[in-house]
PDB file of C-alpha atoms in Angstrom:
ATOM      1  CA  UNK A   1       0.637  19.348   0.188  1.00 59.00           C
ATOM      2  CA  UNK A   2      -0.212  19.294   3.612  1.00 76.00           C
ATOM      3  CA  UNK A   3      -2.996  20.911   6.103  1.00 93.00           C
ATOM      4  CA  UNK A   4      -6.189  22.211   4.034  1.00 96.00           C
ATOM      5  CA  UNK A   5      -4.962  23.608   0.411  1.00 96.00           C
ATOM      6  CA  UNK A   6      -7.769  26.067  -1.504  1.00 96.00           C
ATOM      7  CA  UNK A   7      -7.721  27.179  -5.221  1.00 97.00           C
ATOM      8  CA  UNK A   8      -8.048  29.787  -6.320  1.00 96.00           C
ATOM      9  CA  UNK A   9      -6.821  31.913  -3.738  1.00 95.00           C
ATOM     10  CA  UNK A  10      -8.229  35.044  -5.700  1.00 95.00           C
ATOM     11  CA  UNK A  11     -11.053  35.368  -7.941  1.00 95.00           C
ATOM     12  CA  UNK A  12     -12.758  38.196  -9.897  1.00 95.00           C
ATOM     13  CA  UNK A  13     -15.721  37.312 -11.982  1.00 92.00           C
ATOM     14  CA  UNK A  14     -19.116  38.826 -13.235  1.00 89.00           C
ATOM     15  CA  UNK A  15     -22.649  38.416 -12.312  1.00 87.00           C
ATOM     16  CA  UNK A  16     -23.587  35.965 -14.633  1.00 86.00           C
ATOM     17  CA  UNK A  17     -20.139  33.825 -14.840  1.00 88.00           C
ATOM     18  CA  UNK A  18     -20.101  30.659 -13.390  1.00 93.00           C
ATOM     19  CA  UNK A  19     -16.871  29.596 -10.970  1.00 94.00           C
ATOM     20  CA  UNK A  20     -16.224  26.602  -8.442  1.00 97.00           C
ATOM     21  CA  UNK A  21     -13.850  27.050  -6.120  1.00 97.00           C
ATOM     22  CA  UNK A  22     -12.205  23.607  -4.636  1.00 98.00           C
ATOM     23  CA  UNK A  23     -11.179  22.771  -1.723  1.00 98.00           C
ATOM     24  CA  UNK A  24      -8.710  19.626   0.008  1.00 97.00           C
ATOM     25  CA  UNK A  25      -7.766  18.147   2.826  1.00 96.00           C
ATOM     26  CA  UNK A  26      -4.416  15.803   3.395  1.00 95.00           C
ATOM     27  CA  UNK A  27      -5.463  15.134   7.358  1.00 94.00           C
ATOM     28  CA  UNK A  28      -7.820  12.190   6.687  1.00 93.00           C
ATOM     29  CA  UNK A  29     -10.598  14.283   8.373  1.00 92.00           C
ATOM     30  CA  UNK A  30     -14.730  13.213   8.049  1.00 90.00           C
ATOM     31  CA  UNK A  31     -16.157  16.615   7.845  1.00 92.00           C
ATOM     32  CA  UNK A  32     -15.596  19.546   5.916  1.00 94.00           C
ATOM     33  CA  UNK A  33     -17.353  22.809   6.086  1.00 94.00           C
ATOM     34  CA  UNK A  34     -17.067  26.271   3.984  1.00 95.00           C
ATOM     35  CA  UNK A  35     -17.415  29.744   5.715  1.00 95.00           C
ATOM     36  CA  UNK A  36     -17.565  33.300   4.465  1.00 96.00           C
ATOM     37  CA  UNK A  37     -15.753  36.038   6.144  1.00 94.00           C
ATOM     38  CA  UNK A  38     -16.665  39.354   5.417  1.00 92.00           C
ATOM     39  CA  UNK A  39     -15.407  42.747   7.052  1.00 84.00           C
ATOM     40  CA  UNK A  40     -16.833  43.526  10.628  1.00 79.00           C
ATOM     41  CA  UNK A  41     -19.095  40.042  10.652  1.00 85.00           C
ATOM     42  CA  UNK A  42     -18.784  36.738  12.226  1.00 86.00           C
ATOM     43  CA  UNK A  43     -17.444  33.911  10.086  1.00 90.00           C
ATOM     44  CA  UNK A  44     -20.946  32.721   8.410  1.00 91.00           C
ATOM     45  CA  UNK A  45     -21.266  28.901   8.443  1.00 92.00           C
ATOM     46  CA  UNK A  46     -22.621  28.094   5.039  1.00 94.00           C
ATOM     47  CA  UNK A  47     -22.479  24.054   4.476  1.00 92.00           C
ATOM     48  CA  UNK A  48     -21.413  21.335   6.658  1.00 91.00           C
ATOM     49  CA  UNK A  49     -20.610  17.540   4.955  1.00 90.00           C
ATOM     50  CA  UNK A  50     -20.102  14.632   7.748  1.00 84.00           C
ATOM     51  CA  UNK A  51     -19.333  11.611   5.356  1.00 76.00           C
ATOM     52  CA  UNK A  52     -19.478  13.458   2.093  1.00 71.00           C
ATOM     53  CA  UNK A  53     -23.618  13.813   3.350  1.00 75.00           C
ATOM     54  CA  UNK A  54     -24.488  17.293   3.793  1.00 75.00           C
ATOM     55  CA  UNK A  55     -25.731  17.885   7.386  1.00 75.00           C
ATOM     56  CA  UNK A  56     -26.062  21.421   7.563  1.00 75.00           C
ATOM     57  CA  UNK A  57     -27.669  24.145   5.032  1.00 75.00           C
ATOM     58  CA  UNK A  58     -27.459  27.329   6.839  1.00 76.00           C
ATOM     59  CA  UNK A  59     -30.408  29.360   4.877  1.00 84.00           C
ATOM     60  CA  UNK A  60     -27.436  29.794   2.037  1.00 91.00           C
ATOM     61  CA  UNK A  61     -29.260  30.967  -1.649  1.00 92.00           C
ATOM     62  CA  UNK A  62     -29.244  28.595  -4.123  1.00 92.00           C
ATOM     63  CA  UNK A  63     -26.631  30.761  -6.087  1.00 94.00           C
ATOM     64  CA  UNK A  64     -24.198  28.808  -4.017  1.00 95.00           C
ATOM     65  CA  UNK A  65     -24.283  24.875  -4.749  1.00 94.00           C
ATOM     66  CA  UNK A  66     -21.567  22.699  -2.903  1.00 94.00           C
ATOM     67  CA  UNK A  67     -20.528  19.656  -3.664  1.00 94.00           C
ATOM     68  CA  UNK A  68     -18.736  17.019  -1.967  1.00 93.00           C
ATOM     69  CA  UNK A  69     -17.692  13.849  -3.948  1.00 93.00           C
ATOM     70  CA  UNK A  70     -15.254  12.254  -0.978  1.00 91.00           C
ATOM     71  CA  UNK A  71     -14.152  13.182   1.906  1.00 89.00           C
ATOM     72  CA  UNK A  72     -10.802  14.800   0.932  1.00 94.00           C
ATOM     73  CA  UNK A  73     -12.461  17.089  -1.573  1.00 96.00           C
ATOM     74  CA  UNK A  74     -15.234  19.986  -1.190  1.00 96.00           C
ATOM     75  CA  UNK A  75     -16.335  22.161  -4.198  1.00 97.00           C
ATOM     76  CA  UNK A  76     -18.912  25.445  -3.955  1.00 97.00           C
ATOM     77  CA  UNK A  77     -20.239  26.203  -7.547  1.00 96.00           C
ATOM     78  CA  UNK A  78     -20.949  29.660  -8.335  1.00 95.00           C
ATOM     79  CA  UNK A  79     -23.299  31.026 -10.729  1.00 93.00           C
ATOM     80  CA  UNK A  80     -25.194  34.620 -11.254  1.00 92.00           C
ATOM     81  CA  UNK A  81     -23.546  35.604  -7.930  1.00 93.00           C
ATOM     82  CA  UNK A  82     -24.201  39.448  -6.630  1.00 93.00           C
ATOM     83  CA  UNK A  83     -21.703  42.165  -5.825  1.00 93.00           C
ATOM     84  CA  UNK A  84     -22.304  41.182  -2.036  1.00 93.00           C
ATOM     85  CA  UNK A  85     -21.410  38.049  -2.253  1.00 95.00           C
ATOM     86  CA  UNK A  86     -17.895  39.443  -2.426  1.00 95.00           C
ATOM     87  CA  UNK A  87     -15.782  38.009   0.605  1.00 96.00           C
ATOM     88  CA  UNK A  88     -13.324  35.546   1.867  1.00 95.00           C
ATOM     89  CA  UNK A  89     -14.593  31.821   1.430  1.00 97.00           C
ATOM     90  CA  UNK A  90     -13.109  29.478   3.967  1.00 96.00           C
ATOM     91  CA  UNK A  91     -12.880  25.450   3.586  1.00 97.00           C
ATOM     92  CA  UNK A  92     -12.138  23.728   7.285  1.00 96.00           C
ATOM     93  CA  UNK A  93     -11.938  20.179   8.023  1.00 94.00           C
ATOM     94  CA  UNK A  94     -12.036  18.219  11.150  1.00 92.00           C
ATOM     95  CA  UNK A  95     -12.105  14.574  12.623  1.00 89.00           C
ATOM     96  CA  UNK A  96     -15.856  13.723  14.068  1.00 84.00           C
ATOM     97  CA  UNK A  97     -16.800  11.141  16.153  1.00 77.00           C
ATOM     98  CA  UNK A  98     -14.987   9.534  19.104  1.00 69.00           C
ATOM     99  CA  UNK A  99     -15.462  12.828  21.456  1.00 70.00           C
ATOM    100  CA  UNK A 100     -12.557  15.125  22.029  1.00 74.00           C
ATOM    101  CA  UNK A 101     -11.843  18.974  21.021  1.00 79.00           C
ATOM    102  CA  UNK A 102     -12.888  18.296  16.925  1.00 83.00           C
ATOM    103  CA  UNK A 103     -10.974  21.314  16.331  1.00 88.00           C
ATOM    104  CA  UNK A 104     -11.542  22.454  12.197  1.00 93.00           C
ATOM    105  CA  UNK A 105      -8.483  23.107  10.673  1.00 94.00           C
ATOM    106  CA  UNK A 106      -8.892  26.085   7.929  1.00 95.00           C
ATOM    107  CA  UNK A 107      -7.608  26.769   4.631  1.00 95.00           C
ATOM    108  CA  UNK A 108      -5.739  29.974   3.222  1.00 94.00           C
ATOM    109  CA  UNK A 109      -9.477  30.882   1.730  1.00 95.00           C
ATOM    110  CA  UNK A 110     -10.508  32.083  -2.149  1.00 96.00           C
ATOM    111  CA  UNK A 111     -10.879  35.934  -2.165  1.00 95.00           C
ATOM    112  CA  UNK A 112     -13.751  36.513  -4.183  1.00 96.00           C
ATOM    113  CA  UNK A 113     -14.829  40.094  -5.859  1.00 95.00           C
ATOM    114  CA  UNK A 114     -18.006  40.149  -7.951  1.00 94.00           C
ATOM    115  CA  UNK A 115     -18.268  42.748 -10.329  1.00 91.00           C
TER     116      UNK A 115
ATOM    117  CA  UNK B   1     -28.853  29.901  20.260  1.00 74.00           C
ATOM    118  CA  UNK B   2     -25.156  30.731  21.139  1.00 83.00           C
ATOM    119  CA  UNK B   3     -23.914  34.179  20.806  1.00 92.00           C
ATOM    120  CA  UNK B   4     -19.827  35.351  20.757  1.00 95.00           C
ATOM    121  CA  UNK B   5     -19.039  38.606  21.813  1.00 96.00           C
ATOM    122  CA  UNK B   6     -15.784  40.327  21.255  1.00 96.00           C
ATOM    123  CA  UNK B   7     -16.521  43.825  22.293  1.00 96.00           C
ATOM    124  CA  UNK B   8     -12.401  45.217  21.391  1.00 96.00           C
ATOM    125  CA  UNK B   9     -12.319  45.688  17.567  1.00 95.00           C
ATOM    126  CA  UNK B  10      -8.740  46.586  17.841  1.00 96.00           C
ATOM    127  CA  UNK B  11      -5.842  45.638  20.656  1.00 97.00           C
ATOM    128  CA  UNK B  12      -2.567  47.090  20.661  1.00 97.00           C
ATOM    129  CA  UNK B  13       0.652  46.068  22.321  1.00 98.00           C
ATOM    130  CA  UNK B  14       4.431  46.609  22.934  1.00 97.00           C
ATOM    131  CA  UNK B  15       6.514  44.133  22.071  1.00 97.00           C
ATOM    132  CA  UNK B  16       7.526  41.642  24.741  1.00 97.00           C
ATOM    133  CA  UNK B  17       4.425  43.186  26.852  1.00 97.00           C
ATOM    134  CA  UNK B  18       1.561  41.437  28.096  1.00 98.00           C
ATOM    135  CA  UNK B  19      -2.071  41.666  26.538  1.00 98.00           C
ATOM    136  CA  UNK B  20      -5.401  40.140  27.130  1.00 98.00           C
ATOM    137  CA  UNK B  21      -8.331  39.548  24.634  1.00 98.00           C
ATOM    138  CA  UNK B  22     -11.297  39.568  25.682  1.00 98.00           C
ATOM    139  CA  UNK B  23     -14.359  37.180  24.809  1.00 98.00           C
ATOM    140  CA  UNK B  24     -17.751  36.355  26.102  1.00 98.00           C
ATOM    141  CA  UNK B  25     -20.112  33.953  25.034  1.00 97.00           C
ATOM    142  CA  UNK B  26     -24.191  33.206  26.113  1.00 95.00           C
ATOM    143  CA  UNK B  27     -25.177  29.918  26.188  1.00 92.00           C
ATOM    144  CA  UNK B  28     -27.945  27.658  28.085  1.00 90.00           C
ATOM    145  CA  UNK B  29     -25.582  24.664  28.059  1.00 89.00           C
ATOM    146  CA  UNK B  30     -23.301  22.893  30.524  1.00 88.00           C
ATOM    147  CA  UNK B  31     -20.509  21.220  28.268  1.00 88.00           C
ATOM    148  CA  UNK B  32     -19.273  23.241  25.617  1.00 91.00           C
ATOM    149  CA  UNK B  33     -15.735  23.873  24.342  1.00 93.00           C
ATOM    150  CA  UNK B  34     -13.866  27.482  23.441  1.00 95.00           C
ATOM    151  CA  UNK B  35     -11.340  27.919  21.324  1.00 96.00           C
ATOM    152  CA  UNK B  36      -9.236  30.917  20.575  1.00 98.00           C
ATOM    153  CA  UNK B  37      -7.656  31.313  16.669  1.00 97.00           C
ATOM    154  CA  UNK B  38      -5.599  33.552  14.893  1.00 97.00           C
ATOM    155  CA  UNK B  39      -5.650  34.643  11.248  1.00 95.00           C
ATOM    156  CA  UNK B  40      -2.517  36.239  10.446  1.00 92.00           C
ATOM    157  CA  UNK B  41      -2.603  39.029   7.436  1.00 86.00           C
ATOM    158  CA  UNK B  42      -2.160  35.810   4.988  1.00 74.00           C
ATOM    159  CA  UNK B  43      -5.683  34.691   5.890  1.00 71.00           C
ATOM    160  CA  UNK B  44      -4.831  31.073   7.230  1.00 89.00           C
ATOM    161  CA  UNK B  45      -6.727  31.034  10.185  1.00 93.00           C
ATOM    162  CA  UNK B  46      -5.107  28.351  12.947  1.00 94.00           C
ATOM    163  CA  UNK B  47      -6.002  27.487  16.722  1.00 95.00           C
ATOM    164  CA  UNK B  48      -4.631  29.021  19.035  1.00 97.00           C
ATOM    165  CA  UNK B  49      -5.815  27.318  22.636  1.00 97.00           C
ATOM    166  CA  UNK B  50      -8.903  25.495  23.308  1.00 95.00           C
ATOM    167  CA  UNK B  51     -11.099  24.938  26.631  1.00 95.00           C
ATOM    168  CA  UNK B  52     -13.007  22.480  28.000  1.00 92.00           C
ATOM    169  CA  UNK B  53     -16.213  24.176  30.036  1.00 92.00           C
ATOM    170  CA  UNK B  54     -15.791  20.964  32.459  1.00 90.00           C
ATOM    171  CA  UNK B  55     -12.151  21.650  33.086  1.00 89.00           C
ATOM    172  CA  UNK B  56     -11.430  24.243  36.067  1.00 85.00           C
ATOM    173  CA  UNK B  57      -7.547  24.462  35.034  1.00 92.00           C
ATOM    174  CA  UNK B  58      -7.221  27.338  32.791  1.00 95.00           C
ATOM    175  CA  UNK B  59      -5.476  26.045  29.483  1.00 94.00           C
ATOM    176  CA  UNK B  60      -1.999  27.426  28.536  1.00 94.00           C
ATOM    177  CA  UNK B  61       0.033  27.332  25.255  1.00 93.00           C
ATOM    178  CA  UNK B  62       3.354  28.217  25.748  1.00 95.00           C
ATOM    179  CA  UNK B  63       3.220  32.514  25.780  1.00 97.00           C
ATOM    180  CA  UNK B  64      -0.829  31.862  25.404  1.00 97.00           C
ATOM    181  CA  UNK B  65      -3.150  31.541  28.010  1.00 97.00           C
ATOM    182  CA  UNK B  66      -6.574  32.079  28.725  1.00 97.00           C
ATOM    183  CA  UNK B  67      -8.676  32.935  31.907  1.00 97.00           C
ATOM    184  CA  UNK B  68     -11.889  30.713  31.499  1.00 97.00           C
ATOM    185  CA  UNK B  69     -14.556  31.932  33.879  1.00 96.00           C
ATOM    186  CA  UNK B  70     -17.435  29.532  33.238  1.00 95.00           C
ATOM    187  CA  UNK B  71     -20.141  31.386  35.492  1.00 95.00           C
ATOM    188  CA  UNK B  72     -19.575  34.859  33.962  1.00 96.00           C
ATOM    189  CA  UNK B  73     -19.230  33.164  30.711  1.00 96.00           C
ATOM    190  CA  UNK B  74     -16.094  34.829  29.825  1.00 97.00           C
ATOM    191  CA  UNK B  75     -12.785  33.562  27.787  1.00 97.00           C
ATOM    192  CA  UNK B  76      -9.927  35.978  27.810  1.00 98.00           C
ATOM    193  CA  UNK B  77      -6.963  34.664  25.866  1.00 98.00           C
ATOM    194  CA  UNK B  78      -3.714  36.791  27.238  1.00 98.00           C
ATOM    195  CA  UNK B  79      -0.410  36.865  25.271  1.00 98.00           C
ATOM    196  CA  UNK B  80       2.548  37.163  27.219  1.00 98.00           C
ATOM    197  CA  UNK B  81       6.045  38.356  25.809  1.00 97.00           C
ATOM    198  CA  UNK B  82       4.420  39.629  22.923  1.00 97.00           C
ATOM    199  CA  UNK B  83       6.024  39.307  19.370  1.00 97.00           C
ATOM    200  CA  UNK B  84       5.640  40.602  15.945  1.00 95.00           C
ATOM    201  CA  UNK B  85       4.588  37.593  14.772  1.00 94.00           C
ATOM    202  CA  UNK B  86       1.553  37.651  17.107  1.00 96.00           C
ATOM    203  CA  UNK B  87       0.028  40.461  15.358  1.00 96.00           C
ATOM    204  CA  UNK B  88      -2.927  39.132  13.765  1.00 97.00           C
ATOM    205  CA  UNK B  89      -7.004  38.737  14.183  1.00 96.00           C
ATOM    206  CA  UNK B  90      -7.708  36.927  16.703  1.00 97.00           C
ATOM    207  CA  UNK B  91     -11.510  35.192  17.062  1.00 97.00           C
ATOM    208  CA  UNK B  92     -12.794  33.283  19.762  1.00 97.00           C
ATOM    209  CA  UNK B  93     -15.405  30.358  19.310  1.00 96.00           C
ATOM    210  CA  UNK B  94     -17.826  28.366  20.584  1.00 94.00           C
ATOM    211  CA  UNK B  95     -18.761  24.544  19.759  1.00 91.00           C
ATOM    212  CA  UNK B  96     -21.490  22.995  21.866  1.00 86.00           C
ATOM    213  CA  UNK B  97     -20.800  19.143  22.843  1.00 80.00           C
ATOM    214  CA  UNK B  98     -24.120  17.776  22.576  1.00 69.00           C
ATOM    215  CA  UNK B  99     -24.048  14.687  20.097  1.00 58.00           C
ATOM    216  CA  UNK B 100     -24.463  15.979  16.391  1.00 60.00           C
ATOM    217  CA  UNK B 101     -23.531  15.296  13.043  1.00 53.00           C
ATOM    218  CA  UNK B 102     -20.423  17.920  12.818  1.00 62.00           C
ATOM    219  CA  UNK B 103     -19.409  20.148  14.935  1.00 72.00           C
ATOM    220  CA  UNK B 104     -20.724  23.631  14.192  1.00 83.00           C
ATOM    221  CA  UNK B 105     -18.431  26.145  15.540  1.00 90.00           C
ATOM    222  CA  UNK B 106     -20.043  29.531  16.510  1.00 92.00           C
ATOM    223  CA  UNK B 107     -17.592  32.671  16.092  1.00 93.00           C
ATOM    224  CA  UNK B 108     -17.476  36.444  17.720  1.00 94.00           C
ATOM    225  CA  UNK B 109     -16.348  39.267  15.012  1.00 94.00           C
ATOM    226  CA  UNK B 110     -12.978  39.182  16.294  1.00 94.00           C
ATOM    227  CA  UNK B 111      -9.968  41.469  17.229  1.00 96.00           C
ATOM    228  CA  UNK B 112      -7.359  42.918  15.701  1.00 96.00           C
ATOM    229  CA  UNK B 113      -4.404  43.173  17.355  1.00 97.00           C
ATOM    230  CA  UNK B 114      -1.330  45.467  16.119  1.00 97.00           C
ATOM    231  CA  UNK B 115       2.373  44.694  17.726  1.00 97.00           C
ATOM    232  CA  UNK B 116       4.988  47.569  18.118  1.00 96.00           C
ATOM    233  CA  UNK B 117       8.293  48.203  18.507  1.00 92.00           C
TER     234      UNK B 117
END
């Protein structure tokens, strides 16, 4: 595998189910992030993790819980999600530190429908 | 905060014709970089051409090249020769250089741009 690999790359599941999607990254990168992309809106940042520390918690509910146990892998646990949570969830990676572009590098993304 | 702006929704263009995207972007700050990606319809989003704000030469990219005009705060990325395979969304970002712990990348809504025959 190479690049940033997510799984799944579809998901349906209920209200009251609980899901984690995973996310890795084969580049050696420090920090990984997740996004959601939803029709006619901005990417949303949602959580940032420099070091497997999470730097960044952009006002996200507490339905969503990430988790980062190295820095190669990034998990978001879902449970008692709503029907608008339904969207395209993006994992990124990059290399911090040492100046430079720090360009993210994106995965393929989990499509997510809650019913 | 920073704001994106991509005021076309939707872009369409001949094949092997020229098109430019356009992209503006508010900011207070001096040293910031831009960056221009493209999600194709299998959703794997990849960069496209990046910008320095401290560097006057516009970047290029082979057939991809963008017009950076830092005091008007626009970013127009312009495809030349177009191809099928450049038919895609296309979103322009922003990612302030001041020191931090990660670097938070701030994104307009993006365009869509269709490719004909």
């Amino acid at each position: 595998e190479t690049g940033v690999t997510q799984t799944p790359r579809h998901l349906v599941m209920g209200m009251t189910n609980k899901k984690s999607l995973k996310c890795e990254q084969h580049l050696g990168h420090n920090a990984m992030y997740w996004y959601k992309q939803s029709a006619k809106k901005p990417l949303e940042l949602m959580f940032v993790y420099n070091f497997k520390e999470q730097t960044e918690n952009n006002s996200v509910p507490s339905r969503f819980s990430p988790e980062c146990p190295n820095s190669s892998h990034l998990f978001l646990h879902l449970h008692t999600l709503q029907p608008e949570d339904s969207a395209l969830y993006l994992c990124a990676s990059s290399q911090e530190g040492g100046g430079g572009y720090n360009e993210q590098f994106f995965g393929p993304g989990t499509r997510l429908t809650v019913l | 905060a920073q704001t994106v702006t991509q005021s076309q929704p939707e872009m369409s263009v001949q094949e092997a014709e020229t098109v430019t995207l356009s992209c503006t972007y508010d900011t207070s700050e001096s040293d910031y970089y831009l960056f221009w990606y493209k999600q194709p319809p299998s959703r794997q989003m990849i960069l496209v051409i990046r910008q320095e704000a401290y560097k006057q030469q516009n970047a290029t990219e082979n057939r991809f090249s963008v017009n950076f005009q830092k005091a008007a705060k626009s970013f127009s990325l312009k495809i030349s020769d177009s191809q099928l395979g450049d038919a895609a969304m296309y979103f322009c970002a922003y990612r302030s250089r001041s020191t931090g712990t990660a670097s938070k990348l701030t994104f307009g809504t993006g365009t869509r741009l269709q490719v004909t025959l």
